[in-house]
Amino acid sequence: MTSTSARRHLLEPARQTPVIAEVDVLVLGGGPAGITAAAAAARAGCRVLLVERYGFLGGMGTAAGVTNFCGLHANVHGELTQVVHGLADDLLDRLRQLGGLNEPHALFGGKICAQAYDNAALKVAADALVLGHGVKLLLHAQAVGVQMRDTANIDALLVETRSGRGAIAAQVFIDASGDADLAAWSGAPFEKGPELMYPSTMFRVNGVDAARAGDAWNHFGALMAEAESKGRRFARRTPIIRPQKNPAEWRANVTQLSNADGSAVDGTDAWQLSAAEVDGRRQIVDFVGFLRECAPGFENAYLLEIAPQVGIRETRRIVGEFVLTEDHVLGCASFDDSIGVNGWPIEAHVQGDVVFRFTDVPQCRGYNQLPLRMIVPRVVDNLLVAGRCASMSHLGQSAARVSGACFAMGEAAGVTAALSRAYAWRPRQVPAPEVQRLLEAHGVWLGSDD
């Protein structure tokens, strides 16, 4: 390897790139935001192509082994209630039909809840959701750049596939890549750092004696502290370890990935990401040893699966027409242009720990609304950005990056893109009341003023 300062460059020969598809709406990224964005735009009659680098959909929910929906529910005046609906309900129903969805489980003494699912079931359910609405899929396609029509409009997304390099032309583009790749390539302003949320590598174990394990999730912290007193070291505190649909199978969110200087791994840096993949597996093997030695019911547990990739929480965040902040989350903010709600708390993955900060539940309504303006980037006119790379501050993103908010942002982006095409509006010109009318017609809850 050579250092960045000493790096040499090659001049590639000019080439003609074939246009392999022309569509109304192109969605980059098949995670929660991309799935609902594509389905919503196709539902409205648009020709939609969803481009995904893996051979399956689900984003971090499958590729990073999250296996747990956060943010579908909120603590509304003391009652744990599902607040994200619309296409999310369709996906949940498909998961139930496959037998791959747990009932919601309470966390943090009943302050909030989450809902576990089976990875394989989510892949199948996501396929059925988007294809059922007429979306066309291009899997195993790595986006590598854009061709601009002019300084404010994207003409085509450039991809590399097993068939070679190609360009996909569209009228409206939705960046649901998680890393704001499309936005960055097209010149939309974004932020990254200086602080980033620390990533984790997720894993699952099987062979757990559920009866002996009991409510082990309430005791792992104490067991880790005891093990530390005897010399064992962990990358972070606040372990999140819970059973899956099969009570002998448990998922674990316990690792933390950092660089040699202690900083968080940057998911847009290939060298850092490569080192993190290896370090994550090393941490997992060590933690499974701890479980077998120290956790009742885990004596015969074995490593079932390590996620295909590191779970990235934060990289680039666009600077859009509005920036959602920590204060909006903790203050349960309302917006006239609401496209849905977020009920998840601040979840800051800091060095060595995870710090949760909740709204004043049950004294408050327990959720903030998400404004349409947060998915509208500056500078680029035919682009929308949904998911964890939408317009949020570092700590605002720590809450609204989870799957519930991503489902909401994605469906709104798809509706906005379809309206843009139908009325020849630029996406930023689409009236919020029109978006809200269509979202509510399809079962989305926009929140209330109480």
Short mmCIF file of C-alpha atoms in Angstrom, two decimals:
data_model
loop_
_atom_site.label_atom_id
_atom_site.label_comp_id
_atom_site.label_asym_id
_atom_site.label_seq_id
_atom_site.Cartn_x
_atom_site.Cartn_y
_atom_site.Cartn_z
CA MET A 1 0.00 0.00 0.00
CA THR A 2 1.06 3.55 -0.61
CA SER A 3 0.08 6.54 1.47
CA THR A 4 -2.53 8.98 0.18
CA SER A 5 0.11 11.68 -0.32
CA ALA A 6 2.27 9.38 -2.46
CA ARG A 7 -0.60 7.87 -4.44
CA ARG A 8 -0.16 7.85 -8.20
CA HIS A 9 -2.99 8.17 -10.67
CA LEU A 10 -3.88 6.51 -13.96
CA LEU A 11 -5.67 8.14 -16.86
CA GLU A 12 -8.42 5.78 -18.00
CA PRO A 13 -9.31 5.82 -21.68
CA ALA A 14 -12.59 7.45 -22.68
CA ARG A 15 -15.40 5.00 -23.35
CA GLN A 16 -19.03 4.86 -24.40
CA THR A 17 -21.31 3.52 -21.68
CA PRO A 18 -24.52 1.79 -22.76
CA VAL A 19 -27.80 3.01 -21.30
CA ILE A 20 -29.21 -0.23 -19.93
CA ALA A 21 -32.52 1.17 -18.67
CA GLU A 22 -34.62 4.35 -18.83
CA VAL A 23 -37.27 4.83 -16.16
CA ASP A 24 -39.38 7.48 -14.49
CA VAL A 25 -37.95 6.95 -11.00
CA LEU A 26 -34.68 5.30 -10.02
CA VAL A 27 -34.16 4.26 -6.40
CA LEU A 28 -30.64 3.49 -5.19
CA GLY A 29 -30.53 1.16 -2.20
CA GLY A 30 -32.90 -1.60 -1.12
CA GLY A 31 -33.09 -0.96 2.62
CA PRO A 32 -36.27 0.10 4.47
CA ALA A 33 -36.31 3.54 2.83
CA GLY A 34 -35.55 2.21 -0.66
CA ILE A 35 -38.14 -0.56 -0.46
CA THR A 36 -40.99 1.77 0.48
CA ALA A 37 -39.81 4.54 -1.88
CA ALA A 38 -39.82 2.19 -4.86
CA ALA A 39 -43.15 0.58 -3.95
CA ALA A 40 -44.85 3.95 -3.39
CA ALA A 41 -43.68 5.41 -6.71
CA ALA A 42 -44.66 2.25 -8.63
CA ARG A 43 -48.04 2.13 -6.86
CA ALA A 44 -48.70 5.57 -8.35
CA GLY A 45 -48.02 4.30 -11.86
CA CYS A 46 -44.38 5.25 -12.36
CA ARG A 47 -41.86 3.05 -14.11
CA VAL A 48 -39.49 2.33 -11.22
CA LEU A 49 -36.13 0.59 -11.06
CA LEU A 50 -34.65 -0.31 -7.67
CA VAL A 51 -30.87 -0.80 -7.76
CA GLU A 52 -29.23 -2.84 -5.01
CA ARG A 53 -25.62 -3.98 -4.62
CA TYR A 54 -26.46 -7.25 -2.87
CA GLY A 55 -28.52 -10.15 -4.23
CA PHE A 56 -31.33 -9.39 -1.75
CA LEU A 57 -33.20 -6.45 -0.25
CA GLY A 58 -33.38 -5.29 3.36
CA GLY A 59 -30.35 -3.03 3.67
CA MET A 60 -28.68 -3.13 7.07
CA GLY A 61 -31.71 -5.12 8.24
CA THR A 62 -30.48 -8.16 6.31
CA ALA A 63 -26.94 -7.43 5.11
CA ALA A 64 -25.85 -6.31 8.58
CA GLY A 65 -28.02 -8.81 10.45
CA VAL A 66 -30.02 -6.27 12.47
CA THR A 67 -33.05 -8.66 12.68
CA ASN A 68 -34.96 -6.09 14.72
CA PHE A 69 -37.29 -3.25 13.71
CA CYS A 70 -36.78 -0.17 15.86
CA GLY A 71 -38.96 2.92 15.60
CA LEU A 72 -42.20 1.30 14.45
CA HIS A 73 -43.63 2.13 17.87
CA ALA A 74 -43.67 5.09 20.23
CA ASN A 75 -44.48 5.59 23.91
CA VAL A 76 -47.56 7.76 23.42
CA HIS A 77 -48.48 9.18 26.84
CA GLY A 78 -47.40 5.94 28.49
CA GLU A 79 -48.88 3.52 25.95
CA LEU A 80 -46.60 1.62 23.56
CA THR A 81 -48.30 2.08 20.20
CA GLN A 82 -47.39 1.38 16.59
CA VAL A 83 -47.07 4.75 14.88
CA VAL A 84 -45.51 3.86 11.52
CA HIS A 85 -48.05 2.48 9.07
CA GLY A 86 -48.70 2.57 5.32
CA LEU A 87 -46.41 0.26 3.36
CA ALA A 88 -44.76 -0.79 6.62
CA ASP A 89 -48.02 -2.55 7.54
CA ASP A 90 -47.95 -4.40 4.22
CA LEU A 91 -44.40 -5.60 4.91
CA LEU A 92 -45.25 -6.66 8.47
CA ASP A 93 -48.27 -8.63 7.23
CA ARG A 94 -46.09 -10.48 4.72
CA LEU A 95 -43.59 -11.32 7.45
CA ARG A 96 -46.37 -12.67 9.67
CA GLN A 97 -47.65 -14.86 6.84
CA LEU A 98 -44.14 -16.31 6.53
CA GLY A 99 -43.96 -16.96 10.27
CA GLY A 100 -40.98 -14.65 10.50
CA LEU A 101 -42.17 -11.89 12.84
CA ASN A 102 -42.12 -11.76 16.64
CA GLU A 103 -44.57 -9.79 18.70
CA PRO A 104 -43.16 -6.43 19.89
CA HIS A 105 -41.02 -6.64 23.03
CA ALA A 106 -40.60 -3.88 25.61
CA LEU A 107 -37.20 -2.33 26.27
CA PHE A 108 -35.70 -0.14 28.99
CA GLY A 109 -38.36 -0.85 31.57
CA GLY A 110 -41.22 -0.33 29.14
CA LYS A 111 -40.08 3.04 27.79
CA ILE A 112 -40.09 1.80 24.20
CA CYS A 113 -40.43 -1.43 22.23
CA ALA A 114 -38.94 -3.11 19.18
CA GLN A 115 -39.96 -6.03 16.98
CA ALA A 116 -37.72 -8.90 15.91
CA TYR A 117 -37.94 -10.66 12.55
CA ASP A 118 -36.23 -13.45 10.69
CA ASN A 119 -33.60 -12.37 8.16
CA ALA A 120 -34.64 -14.85 5.49
CA ALA A 121 -38.30 -13.91 5.86
CA LEU A 122 -37.50 -10.21 5.41
CA LYS A 123 -35.66 -10.93 2.16
CA VAL A 124 -38.68 -12.80 0.80
CA ALA A 125 -41.25 -10.30 2.10
CA ALA A 126 -39.33 -7.35 0.65
CA ASP A 127 -39.18 -9.03 -2.76
CA ALA A 128 -42.92 -9.63 -2.69
CA LEU A 129 -43.70 -6.07 -1.58
CA VAL A 130 -41.79 -4.27 -4.33
CA LEU A 131 -42.55 -6.74 -7.13
CA GLY A 132 -46.20 -6.76 -6.13
CA HIS A 133 -46.36 -3.03 -6.84
CA GLY A 134 -44.63 -3.38 -10.21
CA VAL A 135 -41.08 -2.35 -9.30
CA LYS A 136 -38.29 -3.70 -11.48
CA LEU A 137 -35.20 -4.92 -9.63
CA LEU A 138 -31.53 -4.74 -10.59
CA LEU A 139 -29.56 -6.71 -8.00
CA HIS A 140 -25.81 -7.27 -7.81
CA ALA A 141 -25.33 -3.75 -9.18
CA GLN A 142 -22.71 -1.49 -7.62
CA ALA A 143 -23.38 2.21 -8.17
CA VAL A 144 -20.15 4.03 -9.07
CA GLY A 145 -21.10 7.55 -10.15
CA VAL A 146 -23.49 9.80 -12.03
CA GLN A 147 -23.72 11.60 -15.33
CA MET A 148 -25.18 15.08 -14.92
CA ARG A 149 -27.58 16.65 -17.44
CA ASP A 150 -26.59 20.05 -16.09
CA THR A 151 -25.34 21.38 -12.75
CA ALA A 152 -28.74 20.92 -11.08
CA ASN A 153 -30.04 17.72 -12.66
CA ILE A 154 -28.86 14.11 -12.78
CA ASP A 155 -29.12 12.41 -16.15
CA ALA A 156 -28.07 8.86 -15.26
CA LEU A 157 -26.70 6.64 -12.52
CA LEU A 158 -23.58 4.67 -13.49
CA VAL A 159 -23.37 1.08 -12.28
CA GLU A 160 -21.00 -1.86 -12.53
CA THR A 161 -22.64 -5.28 -12.87
CA ARG A 162 -21.65 -8.80 -13.86
CA SER A 163 -22.80 -7.77 -17.34
CA GLY A 164 -20.39 -4.83 -17.34
CA ARG A 165 -20.72 -1.10 -16.90
CA GLY A 166 -24.01 0.60 -17.65
CA ALA A 167 -25.97 3.81 -17.23
CA ILE A 168 -29.55 4.05 -15.99
CA ALA A 169 -31.41 7.19 -17.04
CA ALA A 170 -34.33 8.54 -15.02
CA GLN A 171 -36.39 11.65 -14.52
CA VAL A 172 -36.32 11.53 -10.71
CA PHE A 173 -33.72 9.86 -8.50
CA ILE A 174 -34.14 8.73 -4.90
CA ASP A 175 -30.98 8.18 -2.88
CA ALA A 176 -31.69 5.50 -0.29
CA SER A 177 -28.10 4.26 -0.28
CA GLY A 178 -27.58 5.00 3.42
CA ASP A 179 -24.30 6.75 2.59
CA ALA A 180 -25.74 9.53 0.38
CA ASP A 181 -23.64 8.20 -2.50
CA LEU A 182 -25.89 9.54 -5.23
CA ALA A 183 -26.25 12.90 -3.49
CA ALA A 184 -22.49 13.27 -3.02
CA TRP A 185 -21.68 12.36 -6.63
CA SER A 186 -24.24 14.84 -7.94
CA GLY A 187 -22.96 17.77 -5.90
CA ALA A 188 -25.64 17.99 -3.20
CA PRO A 189 -24.18 19.41 0.01
CA PHE A 190 -23.62 16.94 2.85
CA GLU A 191 -21.92 16.57 6.21
CA LYS A 192 -19.81 13.71 7.55
CA GLY A 193 -18.32 13.85 11.00
CA PRO A 194 -16.19 15.02 12.67
CA GLU A 195 -17.87 12.53 15.01
CA LEU A 196 -19.56 9.40 13.67
CA MET A 197 -21.65 6.73 15.37
CA TYR A 198 -19.52 3.65 15.99
CA PRO A 199 -20.49 0.66 13.81
CA SER A 200 -21.06 -2.90 15.02
CA THR A 201 -20.94 -6.39 13.57
CA MET A 202 -24.10 -8.29 14.48
CA PHE A 203 -24.30 -12.01 15.08
CA ARG A 204 -26.66 -14.74 16.23
CA VAL A 205 -26.15 -17.78 18.42
CA ASN A 206 -28.19 -20.97 18.67
CA GLY A 207 -28.32 -23.79 21.20
CA VAL A 208 -29.51 -21.54 24.03
CA ASP A 209 -31.48 -23.21 26.82
CA ALA A 210 -34.32 -20.69 26.92
CA ALA A 211 -35.65 -21.89 30.27
CA ARG A 212 -32.29 -21.44 31.98
CA ALA A 213 -31.55 -18.18 30.16
CA GLY A 214 -34.85 -16.65 31.28
CA ASP A 215 -34.70 -12.85 31.14
CA ALA A 216 -30.96 -12.92 30.50
CA TRP A 217 -31.16 -9.58 28.65
CA ASN A 218 -31.61 -7.92 32.05
CA HIS A 219 -28.41 -9.47 33.43
CA PHE A 220 -25.76 -9.35 30.71
CA GLY A 221 -24.47 -5.98 31.90
CA ALA A 222 -23.80 -7.31 35.39
CA LEU A 223 -22.22 -10.48 34.02
CA MET A 224 -19.92 -8.41 31.82
CA ALA A 225 -18.92 -6.20 34.74
CA GLU A 226 -18.03 -9.28 36.79
CA ALA A 227 -16.00 -10.72 33.91
CA GLU A 228 -14.17 -7.39 33.51
CA SER A 229 -13.21 -7.49 37.18
CA LYS A 230 -11.47 -10.77 36.40
CA GLY A 231 -9.56 -9.39 33.45
CA ARG A 232 -11.82 -9.87 30.41
CA ARG A 233 -12.18 -6.84 28.13
CA PHE A 234 -15.15 -5.78 26.02
CA ALA A 235 -15.29 -3.24 23.20
CA ARG A 236 -18.36 -1.58 24.65
CA ARG A 237 -20.88 -1.62 27.47
CA THR A 238 -24.71 -1.75 27.12
CA PRO A 239 -25.11 -5.10 25.36
CA ILE A 240 -28.34 -5.72 23.42
CA ILE A 241 -28.98 -9.48 23.30
CA ARG A 242 -32.48 -10.87 22.77
CA PRO A 243 -34.20 -14.08 21.59
CA GLN A 244 -35.51 -14.52 18.06
CA LYS A 245 -38.68 -16.34 16.95
CA ASN A 246 -36.98 -19.61 17.87
CA PRO A 247 -36.29 -19.24 21.63
CA ALA A 248 -33.03 -21.19 21.26
CA GLU A 249 -31.73 -18.53 18.85
CA TRP A 250 -30.56 -15.16 20.14
CA ARG A 251 -29.30 -12.08 18.31
CA ALA A 252 -26.44 -10.02 19.71
CA ASN A 253 -25.55 -6.38 19.23
CA VAL A 254 -22.46 -6.03 21.40
CA THR A 255 -19.42 -5.22 19.26
CA GLN A 256 -17.96 -1.79 18.56
CA LEU A 257 -15.58 -1.04 15.70
CA SER A 258 -12.93 1.63 15.91
CA ASN A 259 -9.70 2.64 14.24
CA ALA A 260 -6.28 2.43 15.87
CA ASP A 261 -6.66 6.00 17.15
CA GLY A 262 -9.98 5.18 18.82
CA SER A 263 -12.14 7.02 16.29
CA ALA A 264 -15.23 5.42 14.79
CA VAL A 265 -14.79 3.44 11.59
CA ASP A 266 -15.94 5.41 8.53
CA GLY A 267 -18.14 3.22 6.35
CA THR A 268 -17.13 5.17 3.24
CA ASP A 269 -13.43 4.36 3.71
CA ALA A 270 -12.63 0.98 2.14
CA TRP A 271 -9.44 0.44 4.18
CA GLN A 272 -11.13 1.20 7.49
CA LEU A 273 -14.10 -0.95 6.55
CA SER A 274 -11.86 -3.88 5.61
CA ALA A 275 -10.07 -3.79 8.96
CA ALA A 276 -13.38 -3.45 10.78
CA GLU A 277 -14.81 -6.59 9.18
CA VAL A 278 -11.93 -8.63 10.57
CA ASP A 279 -12.03 -6.96 13.98
CA GLY A 280 -15.77 -7.54 14.26
CA ARG A 281 -15.35 -11.27 13.74
CA ARG A 282 -12.55 -11.34 16.32
CA GLN A 283 -14.76 -9.58 18.88
CA ILE A 284 -17.62 -11.97 18.18
CA VAL A 285 -15.56 -15.10 18.79
CA ASP A 286 -14.37 -13.64 22.10
CA PHE A 287 -17.90 -12.67 23.15
CA VAL A 288 -19.34 -16.08 22.34
CA GLY A 289 -16.65 -17.54 24.60
CA PHE A 290 -17.81 -15.20 27.35
CA LEU A 291 -21.43 -16.28 26.89
CA ARG A 292 -20.54 -19.97 27.11
CA GLU A 293 -18.43 -19.42 30.22
CA CYS A 294 -20.52 -16.91 32.14
CA ALA A 295 -24.16 -16.73 31.01
CA PRO A 296 -26.63 -19.31 32.40
CA GLY A 297 -28.39 -21.11 29.57
CA PHE A 298 -25.64 -20.33 27.07
CA GLU A 299 -23.28 -23.13 28.08
CA ASN A 300 -23.93 -25.02 24.83
CA ALA A 301 -24.59 -22.03 22.61
CA TYR A 302 -22.79 -21.93 19.29
CA LEU A 303 -22.14 -19.24 16.73
CA LEU A 304 -24.91 -19.51 14.13
CA GLU A 305 -24.28 -16.54 11.85
CA ILE A 306 -22.07 -13.50 11.51
CA ALA A 307 -23.72 -10.76 9.45
CA PRO A 308 -22.45 -10.47 5.85
CA GLN A 309 -21.17 -6.96 6.54
CA VAL A 310 -20.42 -4.45 9.28
CA GLY A 311 -23.51 -2.59 10.50
CA ILE A 312 -22.98 1.05 9.58
CA ARG A 313 -24.97 3.62 11.55
CA GLU A 314 -23.74 6.92 10.14
CA THR A 315 -21.64 8.29 7.32
CA ARG A 316 -22.77 11.16 5.09
CA ARG A 317 -25.90 13.16 5.92
CA ILE A 318 -27.23 15.60 3.32
CA VAL A 319 -27.82 19.24 4.21
CA GLY A 320 -31.36 19.63 2.94
CA GLU A 321 -34.14 22.19 3.09
CA PHE A 322 -34.50 21.39 6.80
CA VAL A 323 -32.18 19.69 9.29
CA LEU A 324 -33.78 17.47 11.95
CA THR A 325 -31.88 17.87 15.23
CA GLU A 326 -31.62 16.33 18.69
CA ASP A 327 -33.83 19.13 20.04
CA HIS A 328 -36.60 18.24 17.59
CA VAL A 329 -36.45 14.59 18.71
CA LEU A 330 -36.40 15.28 22.45
CA GLY A 331 -38.91 18.12 22.12
CA CYS A 332 -41.44 16.00 20.19
CA ALA A 333 -41.46 18.61 17.42
CA SER A 334 -44.38 19.11 15.06
CA PHE A 335 -44.14 20.26 11.44
CA ASP A 336 -46.74 21.53 8.99
CA ASP A 337 -45.19 19.35 6.28
CA SER A 338 -45.14 16.12 8.32
CA ILE A 339 -44.66 12.91 6.32
CA GLY A 340 -44.70 10.54 9.29
CA VAL A 341 -43.30 10.18 12.78
CA ASN A 342 -40.29 8.91 14.70
CA GLY A 343 -40.75 7.46 18.18
CA TRP A 344 -37.21 6.17 18.73
CA PRO A 345 -35.02 7.94 21.32
CA ILE A 346 -31.57 9.42 20.90
CA GLU A 347 -29.25 6.41 20.57
CA ALA A 348 -25.67 7.67 20.60
CA HIS A 349 -23.04 5.02 19.93
CA VAL A 350 -20.11 6.70 21.62
CA GLN A 351 -16.67 5.31 22.37
CA GLY A 352 -17.11 2.25 24.58
CA ASP A 353 -20.84 2.57 25.17
CA VAL A 354 -24.34 3.32 23.89
CA VAL A 355 -26.12 6.30 25.44
CA PHE A 356 -29.93 6.47 25.19
CA ARG A 357 -31.84 9.69 25.87
CA PHE A 358 -35.62 9.61 25.95
CA THR A 359 -38.33 12.18 25.70
CA ASP A 360 -40.16 12.89 28.95
CA VAL A 361 -42.40 9.83 28.69
CA PRO A 362 -45.13 9.29 29.73
CA GLN A 363 -45.72 13.00 30.33
CA CYS A 364 -45.34 13.76 26.59
CA ARG A 365 -46.59 12.18 23.38
CA GLY A 366 -43.26 10.39 22.80
CA TYR A 367 -42.64 11.08 19.11
CA ASN A 368 -41.55 13.81 16.71
CA GLN A 369 -42.93 14.41 13.27
CA LEU A 370 -40.66 14.13 10.22
CA PRO A 371 -40.84 17.09 7.80
CA LEU A 372 -40.93 16.64 4.03
CA ARG A 373 -38.12 19.20 3.77
CA MET A 374 -35.63 16.80 5.40
CA ILE A 375 -35.67 14.53 2.33
CA VAL A 376 -35.24 17.41 -0.14
CA PRO A 377 -31.56 18.19 -0.83
CA ARG A 378 -30.22 21.57 -1.83
CA VAL A 379 -28.66 22.30 -5.24
CA VAL A 380 -29.81 19.16 -7.11
CA ASP A 381 -33.35 19.52 -8.46
CA ASN A 382 -34.36 16.00 -9.50
CA LEU A 383 -33.17 14.19 -6.38
CA LEU A 384 -34.77 13.09 -3.10
CA VAL A 385 -32.86 11.48 -0.22
CA ALA A 386 -34.49 9.09 2.25
CA GLY A 387 -33.19 7.00 5.13
CA ARG A 388 -30.24 7.45 7.46
CA CYS A 389 -28.53 9.83 5.02
CA ALA A 390 -31.43 12.32 5.01
CA SER A 391 -30.99 15.85 6.36
CA MET A 392 -30.31 15.39 10.07
CA SER A 393 -27.75 16.48 12.62
CA HIS A 394 -25.38 13.95 14.15
CA LEU A 395 -27.61 13.32 17.18
CA GLY A 396 -30.90 13.84 15.35
CA GLN A 397 -29.78 11.07 13.03
CA SER A 398 -29.02 8.78 15.97
CA ALA A 399 -32.78 8.56 16.54
CA ALA A 400 -34.37 8.88 13.10
CA ARG A 401 -31.91 6.56 11.31
CA VAL A 402 -33.79 3.46 12.50
CA SER A 403 -36.09 1.39 10.32
CA GLY A 404 -39.41 2.93 11.40
CA ALA A 405 -38.45 6.45 10.36
CA CYS A 406 -36.77 5.08 7.22
CA PHE A 407 -40.01 3.37 6.16
CA ALA A 408 -41.82 6.69 6.60
CA MET A 409 -39.24 8.77 4.72
CA GLY A 410 -39.08 6.26 1.90
CA GLU A 411 -42.81 6.11 1.29
CA ALA A 412 -42.98 9.90 1.29
CA ALA A 413 -40.09 10.11 -1.18
CA GLY A 414 -41.85 7.69 -3.53
CA VAL A 415 -45.10 9.65 -3.35
CA THR A 416 -43.24 12.95 -3.91
CA ALA A 417 -41.36 11.53 -6.89
CA ALA A 418 -44.60 10.30 -8.45
CA LEU A 419 -46.29 13.68 -8.00
CA SER A 420 -43.23 15.35 -9.51
CA ARG A 421 -43.58 13.21 -12.62
CA ALA A 422 -47.36 13.56 -12.85
CA TYR A 423 -47.40 17.36 -12.73
CA ALA A 424 -43.96 18.19 -14.16
CA TRP A 425 -42.90 19.73 -10.85
CA ARG A 426 -39.39 19.61 -9.51
CA PRO A 427 -39.47 17.49 -6.34
CA ARG A 428 -38.84 20.56 -4.16
CA GLN A 429 -41.91 22.22 -5.74
CA VAL A 430 -44.33 19.44 -4.84
CA PRO A 431 -46.86 20.87 -2.34
CA ALA A 432 -46.67 19.18 1.05
CA PRO A 433 -50.50 18.97 1.38
CA GLU A 434 -50.63 16.88 -1.80
CA VAL A 435 -48.01 14.49 -0.43
CA GLN A 436 -49.83 14.29 2.89
CA ARG A 437 -53.18 13.64 1.20
CA LEU A 438 -51.82 10.65 -0.68
CA LEU A 439 -49.89 9.30 2.30
CA GLU A 440 -52.98 9.38 4.50
CA ALA A 441 -55.03 7.76 1.74
CA HIS A 442 -52.63 4.82 1.94
CA GLY A 443 -52.80 4.49 5.72
CA VAL A 444 -49.77 6.54 6.80
CA TRP A 445 -50.17 8.25 10.18
CA LEU A 446 -48.71 11.75 10.14
CA GLY A 447 -48.98 12.36 13.88
CA SER A 448 -51.22 14.78 15.74
CA ASP A 449 -50.78 18.01 17.62
CA ASP A 450 -51.54 16.62 21.11
#
